[in-house]
């Protein structure tokens, strides 16, 4: 059973995943000639670059298929870029799988939407070396992700389809085989 994105009351659609217009021109083996990238919805470009505590959702046909989190420099653009370049670098299996699955959905004519909910940095006082200091800090984005995954699981009895790590299930064999073959070719074997 899948869950509709409308069940997450603070989530907002911020963009879609598209194929980059430039092709890889290096000499190493790559699985995909073009990276994937996040294309912002008008008016969301600045938000997607900001460093916030972010829970993100990959959504296809209004159904949530992956829930994740980030709070790194470069905001959600950077996070989606991490997925987007898998297949042109040396990714872990999960990152490779998500890139591959996004491409499969796009081949079917489905749009991979990116939604997010976030908490901005806030002023926090703490005891510094010589006195009380105030700094802008972020809460852990993991709290947002955990709460959203818990809500999904408590509502459906399952994890989102592409949340392989939380689910504890093995990835489909075809993904594992494609990942293994990619790594062998990348290493010249």
PDB file of N, CA and C in Angstrom, residues 14-15 20 33 67 77 84 110-111 140 150 157 165:
ATOM      1  N   UNK A  14       8.541  21.251  -4.822  1.00  0.00           N
ATOM      2  CA  UNK A  14       9.574  22.241  -5.113  1.00  0.00           C
ATOM      3  C   UNK A  14      10.259  22.022  -6.461  1.00  0.00           C
ATOM      4  N   UNK A  15      10.051  20.866  -7.079  1.00  0.00           N
ATOM      5  CA  UNK A  15      10.701  20.639  -8.362  1.00  0.00           C
ATOM      6  C   UNK A  15      10.437  19.253  -8.923  1.00  0.00           C
ATOM      7  N   UNK A  20      20.032  16.004 -17.296  1.00  0.00           N
ATOM      8  CA  UNK A  20      20.891  17.151 -17.584  1.00  0.00           C
ATOM      9  C   UNK A  20      21.086  17.265 -19.094  1.00  0.00           C
ATOM     10  N   UNK A  33      25.220   8.596 -19.755  1.00  0.00           N
ATOM     11  CA  UNK A  33      25.927   9.715 -20.384  1.00  0.00           C
ATOM     12  C   UNK A  33      25.524  11.061 -19.778  1.00  0.00           C
ATOM     13  N   UNK A  67      11.448   8.689   1.148  1.00  0.00           N
ATOM     14  CA  UNK A  67      11.561   9.771   2.126  1.00  0.00           C
ATOM     15  C   UNK A  67      13.019   9.805   2.570  1.00  0.00           C
ATOM     16  N   UNK A  77      19.343  21.132  -3.534  1.00  0.00           N
ATOM     17  CA  UNK A  77      20.034  20.999  -4.824  1.00  0.00           C
ATOM     18  C   UNK A  77      21.226  20.058  -4.693  1.00  0.00           C
ATOM     19  N   UNK A  84      21.793  12.415  -8.482  1.00  0.00           N
ATOM     20  CA  UNK A  84      21.806  12.632  -9.928  1.00  0.00           C
ATOM     21  C   UNK A  84      23.070  12.188 -10.627  1.00  0.00           C
ATOM     22  N   UNK A 110       6.582   8.816 -16.500  1.00  0.00           N
ATOM     23  CA  UNK A 110       6.192   9.358 -15.199  1.00  0.00           C
ATOM     24  C   UNK A 110       7.123  10.488 -14.794  1.00  0.00           C
ATOM     25  N   UNK A 111       6.567  11.482 -14.148  1.00  0.00           N
ATOM     26  CA  UNK A 111       7.342  12.596 -13.635  1.00  0.00           C
ATOM     27  C   UNK A 111       7.777  12.245 -12.210  1.00  0.00           C
ATOM     28  N   UNK A 140      18.493  18.569  13.804  1.00  0.00           N
ATOM     29  CA  UNK A 140      18.843  17.435  12.962  1.00  0.00           C
ATOM     30  C   UNK A 140      17.699  17.143  11.997  1.00  0.00           C
ATOM     31  N   UNK A 150       7.921   7.258  10.051  1.00  0.00           N
ATOM     32  CA  UNK A 150       7.051   6.646  11.064  1.00  0.00           C
ATOM     33  C   UNK A 150       5.586   6.847  10.704  1.00  0.00           C
ATOM     34  N   UNK A 157       1.609   0.340   7.141  1.00  0.00           N
ATOM     35  CA  UNK A 157       2.201  -0.934   7.556  1.00  0.00           C
ATOM     36  C   UNK A 157       3.426  -1.313   6.732  1.00  0.00           C
ATOM     37  N   UNK A 165      16.894   0.822   2.961  1.00  0.00           N
ATOM     38  CA  UNK A 165      17.624   0.638   4.218  1.00  0.00           C
ATOM     39  C   UNK A 165      16.673   0.456   5.392  1.00  0.00           C
TER      40      UNK A 165
END
